């Protein structure tokens, strides 16, 4: 069976690999000139089932309204994005009740933990080099109320065998000694020993190479212009390089899956949430973290990836505006300086890579994997901030679905019509 995948980010490439491994004839269309050059390029680098809690937690409406126009807010709504968010936004708010929030967290946690198991098998089987770390992650807190609330959430994660340890300030420093300079500001932290990290861009490139060895054909620099239906099926994708026909198509185009769905009358409830990162060379500086650090107050994270520190965070609902906003980038520099002041003093901003990308957000926080109302169109999109975390598990799920095999997790939890 021929399968054509739209998108060569981490989701599209891992999907291609697992489908090819199951015996399918796979090609991938990508508008960029290589894999993982958009959302997967410079994300936080964290593989964190510990962060399976959806962004629309109870009280999110008040948080969003309070921070409209506040460029220092962790979650920022730009008013120009409102027209595109009306229907999706209502569903987003409806999913912020306590019961739905917890239920949706379990969906994401189940897939995240499953995905890390798949990744471990891949790492051992293929000997992948992606600057991977299996050190766990630590979330730090400056106020007791926030820490206690997150500790309660962590008990739900324990149902998925996700371990956690509540730490005092002294124990935080024992676990991550590089935080000593801010010890007096902390009330404690939570350590998640099963979390991982790694360079998502390098991983995706490695997986693209492995997929090619299985016969996957990657066509770069190809932009989809239109989609033509015939009855209850896709007849062809029209691109700037000619028409593409296939037995089955898979949308792995991240936030842009929503725009492609509009062309064929399918509402794909995914909207872009722009995130930012800076990649800071360490140049021999050896007082950095040994694991990812997530700061609850700053809503940002620092991840050691080879010879750089990746500083990432914030969420901005601004439609498909991909411009780098100086204030949002400055938030990350300020965060870095707050924790690692001596590195900030020696950092040459000209050597720092500044980046933004669109996280594809669903209204309930869980991705969309599987069939659509059209007979030969499938989805693997909507992973939000957990695309790297969920990639391998989602790809295996998709392959099982398209190969008529039983899936490890409940299909309904990730279906378009849930």
PDB file of C-alpha atoms in Angstrom, residues 12 30 74 81 100 133 171 196 225 227 257 295 343 361 377 385 389 392-393 407 417:
ATOM      1  CA  UNK A  12       6.086  12.844   9.921  1.00  0.00           C
ATOM      2  CA  UNK A  30       7.966  18.529   2.812  1.00  0.00           C
ATOM      3  CA  UNK A  74       3.888  32.700  30.124  1.00  0.00           C
ATOM      4  CA  UNK A  81      -5.758  35.818  16.694  1.00  0.00           C
ATOM      5  CA  UNK A 100     -11.882  17.007  31.964  1.00  0.00           C
ATOM      6  CA  UNK A 133      20.116  12.291  28.255  1.00  0.00           C
ATOM      7  CA  UNK A 171      17.633  18.206  48.142  1.00  0.00           C
ATOM      8  CA  UNK A 196      14.653  12.283  29.235  1.00  0.00           C
ATOM      9  CA  UNK A 225      -1.412  23.998  -3.067  1.00  0.00           C
ATOM     10  CA  UNK A 227      -6.472  18.940  -2.156  1.00  0.00           C
ATOM     11  CA  UNK A 257      -2.879  20.441   9.219  1.00  0.00           C
ATOM     12  CA  UNK A 295      10.972  26.807  36.295  1.00  0.00           C
ATOM     13  CA  UNK A 343      27.047  32.502  31.804  1.00  0.00           C
ATOM     14  CA  UNK A 361      -2.474  22.591  19.998  1.00  0.00           C
ATOM     15  CA  UNK A 377      -6.959  10.305   4.887  1.00  0.00           C
ATOM     16  CA  UNK A 385       4.369  21.030  23.497  1.00  0.00           C
ATOM     17  CA  UNK A 389       7.857  13.269  23.858  1.00  0.00           C
ATOM     18  CA  UNK A 392       7.612   7.489  18.634  1.00  0.00           C
ATOM     19  CA  UNK A 393       4.475   6.253  20.376  1.00  0.00           C
ATOM     20  CA  UNK A 407      -3.021  -0.640  19.192  1.00  0.00           C
ATOM     21  CA  UNK A 417     -14.384  12.381  16.728  1.00  0.00           C
TER      22      UNK A 417
END
